[in-house]
mmCIF file of C-alpha atoms and ligand atoms in Angstrom:
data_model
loop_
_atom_site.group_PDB
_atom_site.id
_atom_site.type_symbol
_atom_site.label_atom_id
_atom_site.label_comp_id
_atom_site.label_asym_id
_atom_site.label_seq_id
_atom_site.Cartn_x
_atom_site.Cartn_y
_atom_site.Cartn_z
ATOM 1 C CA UNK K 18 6.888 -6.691 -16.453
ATOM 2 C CA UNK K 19 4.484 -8.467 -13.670
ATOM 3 C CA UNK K 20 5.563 -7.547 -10.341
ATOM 4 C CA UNK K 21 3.072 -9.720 -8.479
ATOM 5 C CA UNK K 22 1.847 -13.349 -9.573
ATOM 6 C CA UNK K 23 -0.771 -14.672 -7.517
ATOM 7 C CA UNK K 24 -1.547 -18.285 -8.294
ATOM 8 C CA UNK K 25 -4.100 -20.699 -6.560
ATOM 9 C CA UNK K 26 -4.146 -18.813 -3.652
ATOM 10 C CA UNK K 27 -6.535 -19.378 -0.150
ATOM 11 C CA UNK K 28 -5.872 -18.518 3.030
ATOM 12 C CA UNK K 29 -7.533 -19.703 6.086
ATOM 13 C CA UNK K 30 -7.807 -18.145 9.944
ATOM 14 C CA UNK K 31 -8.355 -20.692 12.654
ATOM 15 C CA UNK K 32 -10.569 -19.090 15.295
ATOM 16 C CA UNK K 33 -10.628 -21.527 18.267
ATOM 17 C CA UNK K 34 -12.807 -24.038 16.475
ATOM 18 C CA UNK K 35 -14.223 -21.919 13.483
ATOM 19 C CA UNK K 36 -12.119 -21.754 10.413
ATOM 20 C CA UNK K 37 -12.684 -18.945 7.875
ATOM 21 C CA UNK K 38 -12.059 -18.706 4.580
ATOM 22 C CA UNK K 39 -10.954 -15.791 3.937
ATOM 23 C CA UNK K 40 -9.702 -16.344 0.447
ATOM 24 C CA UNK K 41 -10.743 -19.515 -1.666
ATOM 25 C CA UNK K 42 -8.539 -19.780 -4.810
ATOM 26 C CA UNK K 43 -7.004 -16.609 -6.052
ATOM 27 C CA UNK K 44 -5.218 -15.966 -9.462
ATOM 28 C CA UNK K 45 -4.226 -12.286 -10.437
ATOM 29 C CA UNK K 46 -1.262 -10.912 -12.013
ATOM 30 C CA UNK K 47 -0.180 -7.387 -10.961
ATOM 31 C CA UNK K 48 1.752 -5.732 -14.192
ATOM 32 C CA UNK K 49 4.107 -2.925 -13.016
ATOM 33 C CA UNK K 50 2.573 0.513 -13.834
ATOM 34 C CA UNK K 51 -0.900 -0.407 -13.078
ATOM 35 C CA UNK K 52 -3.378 1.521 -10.731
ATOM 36 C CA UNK K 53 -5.674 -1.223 -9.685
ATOM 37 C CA UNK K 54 -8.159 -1.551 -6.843
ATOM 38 C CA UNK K 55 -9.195 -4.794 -4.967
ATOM 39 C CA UNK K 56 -12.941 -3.714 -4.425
ATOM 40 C CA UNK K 57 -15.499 -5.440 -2.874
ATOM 41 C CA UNK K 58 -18.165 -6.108 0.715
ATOM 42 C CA UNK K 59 -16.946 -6.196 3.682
ATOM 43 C CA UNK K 60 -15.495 -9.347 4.176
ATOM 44 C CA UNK K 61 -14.928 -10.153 0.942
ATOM 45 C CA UNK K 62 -11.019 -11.086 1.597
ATOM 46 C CA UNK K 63 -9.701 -7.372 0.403
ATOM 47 C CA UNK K 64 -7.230 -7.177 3.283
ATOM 48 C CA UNK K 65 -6.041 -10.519 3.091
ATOM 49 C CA UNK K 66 -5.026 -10.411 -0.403
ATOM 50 C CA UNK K 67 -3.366 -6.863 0.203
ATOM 51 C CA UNK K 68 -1.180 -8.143 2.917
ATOM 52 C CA UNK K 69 -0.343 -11.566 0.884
ATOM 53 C CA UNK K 70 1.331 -9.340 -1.813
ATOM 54 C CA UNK K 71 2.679 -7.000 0.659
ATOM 55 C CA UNK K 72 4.809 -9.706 2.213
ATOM 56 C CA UNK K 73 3.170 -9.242 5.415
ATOM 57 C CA UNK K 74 1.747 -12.731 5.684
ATOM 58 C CA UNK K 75 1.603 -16.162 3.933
ATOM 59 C CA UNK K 76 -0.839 -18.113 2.213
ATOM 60 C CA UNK K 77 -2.170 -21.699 3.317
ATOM 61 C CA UNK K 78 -1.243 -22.595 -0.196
ATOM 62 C CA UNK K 79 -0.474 -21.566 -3.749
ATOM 63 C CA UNK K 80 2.019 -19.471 -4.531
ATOM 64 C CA UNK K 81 3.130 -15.557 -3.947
ATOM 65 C CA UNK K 82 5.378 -14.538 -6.827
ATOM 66 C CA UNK K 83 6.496 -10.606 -6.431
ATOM 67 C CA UNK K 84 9.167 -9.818 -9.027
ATOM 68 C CA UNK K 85 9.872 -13.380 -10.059
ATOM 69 C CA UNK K 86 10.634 -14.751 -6.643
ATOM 70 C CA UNK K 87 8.633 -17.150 -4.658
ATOM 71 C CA UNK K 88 7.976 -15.402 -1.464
ATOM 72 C CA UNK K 89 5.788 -17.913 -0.075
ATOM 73 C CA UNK K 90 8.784 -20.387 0.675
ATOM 74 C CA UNK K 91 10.164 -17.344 2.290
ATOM 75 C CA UNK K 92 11.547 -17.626 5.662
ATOM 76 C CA UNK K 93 10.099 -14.358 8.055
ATOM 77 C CA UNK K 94 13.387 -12.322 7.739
ATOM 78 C CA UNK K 95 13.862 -12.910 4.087
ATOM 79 C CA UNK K 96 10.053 -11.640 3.368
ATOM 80 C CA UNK K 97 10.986 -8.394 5.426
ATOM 81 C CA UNK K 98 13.827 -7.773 3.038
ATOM 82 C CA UNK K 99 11.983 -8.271 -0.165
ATOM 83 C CA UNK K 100 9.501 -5.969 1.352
ATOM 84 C CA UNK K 101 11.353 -3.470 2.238
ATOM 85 C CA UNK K 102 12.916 -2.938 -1.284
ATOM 86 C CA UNK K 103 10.016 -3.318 -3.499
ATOM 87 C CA UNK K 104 6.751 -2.344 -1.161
ATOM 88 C CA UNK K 105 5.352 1.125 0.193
ATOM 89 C CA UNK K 106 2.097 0.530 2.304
ATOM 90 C CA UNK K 107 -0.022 3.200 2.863
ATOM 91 C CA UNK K 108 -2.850 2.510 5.448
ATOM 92 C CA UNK K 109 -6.166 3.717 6.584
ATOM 93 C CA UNK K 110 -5.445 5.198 9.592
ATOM 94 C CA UNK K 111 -2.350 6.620 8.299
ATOM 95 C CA UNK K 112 -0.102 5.039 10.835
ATOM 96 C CA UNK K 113 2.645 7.817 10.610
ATOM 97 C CA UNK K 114 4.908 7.878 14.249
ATOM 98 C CA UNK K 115 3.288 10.683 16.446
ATOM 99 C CA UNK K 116 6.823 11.759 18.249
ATOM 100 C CA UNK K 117 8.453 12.788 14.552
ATOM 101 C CA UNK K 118 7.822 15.560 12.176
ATOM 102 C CA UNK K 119 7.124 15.034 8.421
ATOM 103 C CA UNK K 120 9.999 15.543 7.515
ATOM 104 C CA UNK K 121 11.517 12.321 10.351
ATOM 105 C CA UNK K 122 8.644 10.342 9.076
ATOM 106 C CA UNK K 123 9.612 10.232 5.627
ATOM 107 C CA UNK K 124 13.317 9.720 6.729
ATOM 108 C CA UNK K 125 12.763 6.695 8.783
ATOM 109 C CA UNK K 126 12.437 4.096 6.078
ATOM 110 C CA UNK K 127 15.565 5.396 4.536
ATOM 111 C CA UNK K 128 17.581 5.295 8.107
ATOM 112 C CA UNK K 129 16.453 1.569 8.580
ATOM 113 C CA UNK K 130 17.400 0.872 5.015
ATOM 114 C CA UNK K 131 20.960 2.507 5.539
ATOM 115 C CA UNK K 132 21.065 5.426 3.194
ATOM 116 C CA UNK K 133 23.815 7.872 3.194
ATOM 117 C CA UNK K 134 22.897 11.355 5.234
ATOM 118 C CA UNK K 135 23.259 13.461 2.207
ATOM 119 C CA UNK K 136 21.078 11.142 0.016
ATOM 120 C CA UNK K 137 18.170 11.163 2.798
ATOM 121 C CA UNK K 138 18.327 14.706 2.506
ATOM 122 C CA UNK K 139 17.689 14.547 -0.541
ATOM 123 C CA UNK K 140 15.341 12.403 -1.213
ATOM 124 C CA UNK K 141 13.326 13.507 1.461
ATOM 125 C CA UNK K 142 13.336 17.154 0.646
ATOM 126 C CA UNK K 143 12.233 16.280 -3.006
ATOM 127 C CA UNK K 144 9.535 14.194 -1.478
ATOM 128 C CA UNK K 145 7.420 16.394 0.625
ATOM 129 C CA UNK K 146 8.079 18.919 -2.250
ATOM 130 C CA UNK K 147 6.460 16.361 -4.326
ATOM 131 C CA UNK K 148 3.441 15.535 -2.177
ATOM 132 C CA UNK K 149 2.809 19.414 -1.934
ATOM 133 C CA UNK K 150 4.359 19.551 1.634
ATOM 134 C CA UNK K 151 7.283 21.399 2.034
ATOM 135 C CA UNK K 152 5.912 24.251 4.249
ATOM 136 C CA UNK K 153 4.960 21.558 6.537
ATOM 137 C CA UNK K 154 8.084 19.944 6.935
ATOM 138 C CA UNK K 155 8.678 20.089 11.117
ATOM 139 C CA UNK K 156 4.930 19.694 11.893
ATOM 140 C CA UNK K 157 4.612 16.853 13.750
ATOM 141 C CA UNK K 158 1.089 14.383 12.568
ATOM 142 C CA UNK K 159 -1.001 16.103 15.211
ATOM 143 C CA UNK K 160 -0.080 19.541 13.703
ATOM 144 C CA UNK K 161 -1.240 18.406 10.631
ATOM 145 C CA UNK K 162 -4.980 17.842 9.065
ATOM 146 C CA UNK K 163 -5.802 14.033 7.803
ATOM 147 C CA UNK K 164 -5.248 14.677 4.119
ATOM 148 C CA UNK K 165 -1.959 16.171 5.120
ATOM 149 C CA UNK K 166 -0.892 13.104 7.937
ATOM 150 C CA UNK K 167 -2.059 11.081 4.395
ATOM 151 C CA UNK K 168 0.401 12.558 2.227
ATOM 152 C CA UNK K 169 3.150 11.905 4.459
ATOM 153 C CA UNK K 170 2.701 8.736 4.436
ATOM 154 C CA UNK K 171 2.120 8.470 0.415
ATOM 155 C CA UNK K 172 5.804 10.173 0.852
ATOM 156 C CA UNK K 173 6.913 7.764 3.321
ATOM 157 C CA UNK K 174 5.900 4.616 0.816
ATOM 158 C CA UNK K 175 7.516 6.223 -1.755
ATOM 159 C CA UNK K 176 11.082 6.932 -0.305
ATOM 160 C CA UNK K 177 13.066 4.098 -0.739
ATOM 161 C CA UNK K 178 11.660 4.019 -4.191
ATOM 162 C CA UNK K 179 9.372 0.796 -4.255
ATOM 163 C CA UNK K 180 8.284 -1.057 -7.156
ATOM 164 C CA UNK K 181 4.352 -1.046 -5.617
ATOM 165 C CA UNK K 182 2.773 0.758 -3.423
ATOM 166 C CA UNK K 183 0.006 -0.772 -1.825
ATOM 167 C CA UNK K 184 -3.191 0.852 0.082
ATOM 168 C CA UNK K 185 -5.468 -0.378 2.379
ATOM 169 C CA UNK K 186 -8.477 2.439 2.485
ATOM 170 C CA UNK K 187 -6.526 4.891 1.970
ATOM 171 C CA UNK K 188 -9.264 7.833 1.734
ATOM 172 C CA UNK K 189 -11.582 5.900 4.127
ATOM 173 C CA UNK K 190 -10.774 8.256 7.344
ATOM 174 C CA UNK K 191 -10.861 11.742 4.306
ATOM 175 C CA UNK K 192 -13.340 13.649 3.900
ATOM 176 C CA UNK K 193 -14.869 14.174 -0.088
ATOM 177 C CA UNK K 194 -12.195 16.748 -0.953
ATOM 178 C CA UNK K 195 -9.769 15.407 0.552
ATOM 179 C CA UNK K 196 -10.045 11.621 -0.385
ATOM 180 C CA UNK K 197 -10.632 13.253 -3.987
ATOM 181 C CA UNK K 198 -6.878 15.319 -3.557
ATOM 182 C CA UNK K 199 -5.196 11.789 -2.116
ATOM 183 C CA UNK K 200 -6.506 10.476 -5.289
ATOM 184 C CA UNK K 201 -5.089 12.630 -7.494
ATOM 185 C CA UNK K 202 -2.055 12.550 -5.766
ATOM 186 C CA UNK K 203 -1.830 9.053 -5.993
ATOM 187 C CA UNK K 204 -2.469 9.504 -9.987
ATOM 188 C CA UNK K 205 0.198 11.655 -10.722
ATOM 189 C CA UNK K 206 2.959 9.747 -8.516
ATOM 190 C CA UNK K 207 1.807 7.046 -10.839
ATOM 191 C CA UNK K 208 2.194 8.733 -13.986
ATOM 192 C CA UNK K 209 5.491 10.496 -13.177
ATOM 193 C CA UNK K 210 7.719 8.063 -11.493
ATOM 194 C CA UNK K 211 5.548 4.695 -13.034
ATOM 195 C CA UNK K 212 5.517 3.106 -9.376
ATOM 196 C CA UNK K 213 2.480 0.280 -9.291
ATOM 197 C CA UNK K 214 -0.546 1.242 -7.116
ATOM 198 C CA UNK K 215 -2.836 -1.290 -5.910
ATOM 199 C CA UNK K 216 -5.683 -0.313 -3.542
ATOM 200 C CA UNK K 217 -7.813 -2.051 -1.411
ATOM 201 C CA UNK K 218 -11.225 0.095 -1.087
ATOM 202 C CA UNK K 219 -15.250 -0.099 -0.868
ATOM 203 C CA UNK K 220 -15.281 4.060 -1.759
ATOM 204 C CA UNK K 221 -16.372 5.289 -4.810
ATOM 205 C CA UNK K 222 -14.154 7.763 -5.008
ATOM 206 C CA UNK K 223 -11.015 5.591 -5.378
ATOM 207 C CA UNK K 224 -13.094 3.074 -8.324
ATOM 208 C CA UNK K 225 -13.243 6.225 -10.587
ATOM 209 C CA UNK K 226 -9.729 7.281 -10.922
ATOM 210 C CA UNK K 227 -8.396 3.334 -10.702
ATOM 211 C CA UNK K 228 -7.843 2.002 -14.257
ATOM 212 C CA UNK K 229 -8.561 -1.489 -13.121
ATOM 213 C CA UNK K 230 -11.286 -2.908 -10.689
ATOM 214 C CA UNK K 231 -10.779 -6.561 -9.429
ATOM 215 C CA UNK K 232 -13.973 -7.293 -7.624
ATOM 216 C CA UNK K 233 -13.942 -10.117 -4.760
ATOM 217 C CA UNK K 234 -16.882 -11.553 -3.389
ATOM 218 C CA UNK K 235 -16.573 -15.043 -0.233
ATOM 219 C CA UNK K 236 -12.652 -14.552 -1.219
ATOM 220 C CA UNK K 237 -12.993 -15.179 -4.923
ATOM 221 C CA UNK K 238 -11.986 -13.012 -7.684
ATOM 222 C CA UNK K 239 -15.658 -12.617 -9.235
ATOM 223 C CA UNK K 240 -14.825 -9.578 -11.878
ATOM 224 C CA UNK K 241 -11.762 -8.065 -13.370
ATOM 225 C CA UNK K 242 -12.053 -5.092 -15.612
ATOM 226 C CA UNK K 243 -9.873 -2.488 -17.382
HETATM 227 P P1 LIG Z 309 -12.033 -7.081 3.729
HETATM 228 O O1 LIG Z 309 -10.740 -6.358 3.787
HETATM 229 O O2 LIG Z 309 -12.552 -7.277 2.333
HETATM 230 O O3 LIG Z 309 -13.083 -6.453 4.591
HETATM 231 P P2 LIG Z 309 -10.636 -9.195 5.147
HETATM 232 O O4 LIG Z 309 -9.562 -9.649 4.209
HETATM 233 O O5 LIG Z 309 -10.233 -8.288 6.239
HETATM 234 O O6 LIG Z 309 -11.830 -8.563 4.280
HETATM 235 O O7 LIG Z 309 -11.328 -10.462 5.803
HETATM 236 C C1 LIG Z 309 -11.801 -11.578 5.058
HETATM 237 C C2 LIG Z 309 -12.362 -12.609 6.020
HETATM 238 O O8 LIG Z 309 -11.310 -13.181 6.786
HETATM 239 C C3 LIG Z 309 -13.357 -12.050 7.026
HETATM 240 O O9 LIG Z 309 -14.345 -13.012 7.258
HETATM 241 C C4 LIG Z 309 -12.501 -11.816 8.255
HETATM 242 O O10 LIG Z 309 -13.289 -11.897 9.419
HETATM 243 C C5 LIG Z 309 -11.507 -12.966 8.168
HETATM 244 N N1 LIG Z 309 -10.204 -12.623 8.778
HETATM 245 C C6 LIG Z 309 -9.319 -11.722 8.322
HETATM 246 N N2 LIG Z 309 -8.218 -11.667 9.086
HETATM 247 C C7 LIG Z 309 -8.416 -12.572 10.082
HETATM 248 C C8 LIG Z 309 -7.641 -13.002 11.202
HETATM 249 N N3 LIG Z 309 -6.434 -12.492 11.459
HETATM 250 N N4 LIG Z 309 -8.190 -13.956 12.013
HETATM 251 C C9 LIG Z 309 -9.401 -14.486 11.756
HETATM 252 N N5 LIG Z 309 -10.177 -14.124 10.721
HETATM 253 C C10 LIG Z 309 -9.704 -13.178 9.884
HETATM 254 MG MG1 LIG Z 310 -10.181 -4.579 4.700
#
């Protein structure tokens, strides 16, 4: 099943005067399952692309198809509810809320989604169970190292049980064993519950364990291998 069809996509930034191209004409299609990473220079249109099949933006044209619907006719609101049922983002800088514990962090998607008490509970108990963190459970993020803060927000993605989860450098701010333990993490989630992973990444350490590397280069697609 493809969950995300990109087709003739570019997307533009007007700066004052200066227009960038930050992507020229992209065509990828994301097949649910995969673990795939956007790599590529700085520059390169990584981001961009990321964020165009996370919902969070639009393209100047071509078409964003994420599980068979168009969601680059997509008014705003509608885009935030097709996000919020299919897409987990997990970002570089973690981006959990400081004031709440692991445990409130994981819960919050599934309060703004309206899930039932006893169902939160759940969920979010077998959660940080699954990311390894149940001993950590009313630590707030500053009471927690950076590989932790990361799973909790791998956790977070994952709670209202997304189709994809998407990651933006998401060992960039790890250190080696860390980044290396996100990683394998992010491997076995994979395996177990089949949830889509698609990173966006210039480390090395996230190219060896992804099973398929789509290179960009000036915001084109230049290599695409299994
Ligand atoms: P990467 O993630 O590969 O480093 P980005 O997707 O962030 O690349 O950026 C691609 C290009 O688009 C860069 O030249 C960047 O400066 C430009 N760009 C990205 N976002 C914006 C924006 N909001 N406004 C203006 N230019 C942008
Ligand atoms: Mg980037």
């Amino acid at each position: 099943m493809t969950v995300a069809k990109i087709i003739d996509v570019t997307r533009s930034f007007l700066t004052g005067k200066i227009e960038t191209q930050a992507l020229r004409g992209i065509n990828l299609e994301i097949q649910q399952g995969e673990f795939t990473a956007l790599v590529g220079p700085s520059g390169s249109g990584k981001t961009t692309l990321l964020q165009l099949i996370g919902c969070l933006d639009q393209p100047t044209s071509g078409s964003v198809i994420i599980n068979g619907t168009d969601v680059s006719k997509l008014s705003r609101s509608q885009r935030a509810d097709i996000r919020r049922g299919t897409i987990g983002y997990v970002f570089q800088f973690f981006a959990l809320i400081p004031t709440l514990n692991a445990y409130e962090n994981i819960e919050m998607p599934l309060l703004l989604t309206g899930v039932n008490a006893s169902e939160r509970h759940e969920r979010v108990i077998t959660l940080l169970e699954s990311v390894g963190l149940s001993h950590r459970e009313k630590n707030r993020p500053d009471q927690m190292s950076g590989g932790e803060q990361q799973r909790v927000a791998i956790a977070r993605a994952l709670a209202t049980k997304p189709s994809m989860i998407l990651a933006d450098e998401p060992t960039a701010n790890l250190d080696s064993k860390n980044g290396e333990a996100i990683m394998e993490l992010m491997t076995r989630l994979n395996q177990e519950t089949g949830v889509t992973f698609v990173f966006a990444t210039h480390d090395q350490r996230v190219i060896k364990f992804s099973k398929r590397i789509v290179t960009l280069q000036d915001g084109l697609i230049v290599s695409d291998q299994p």
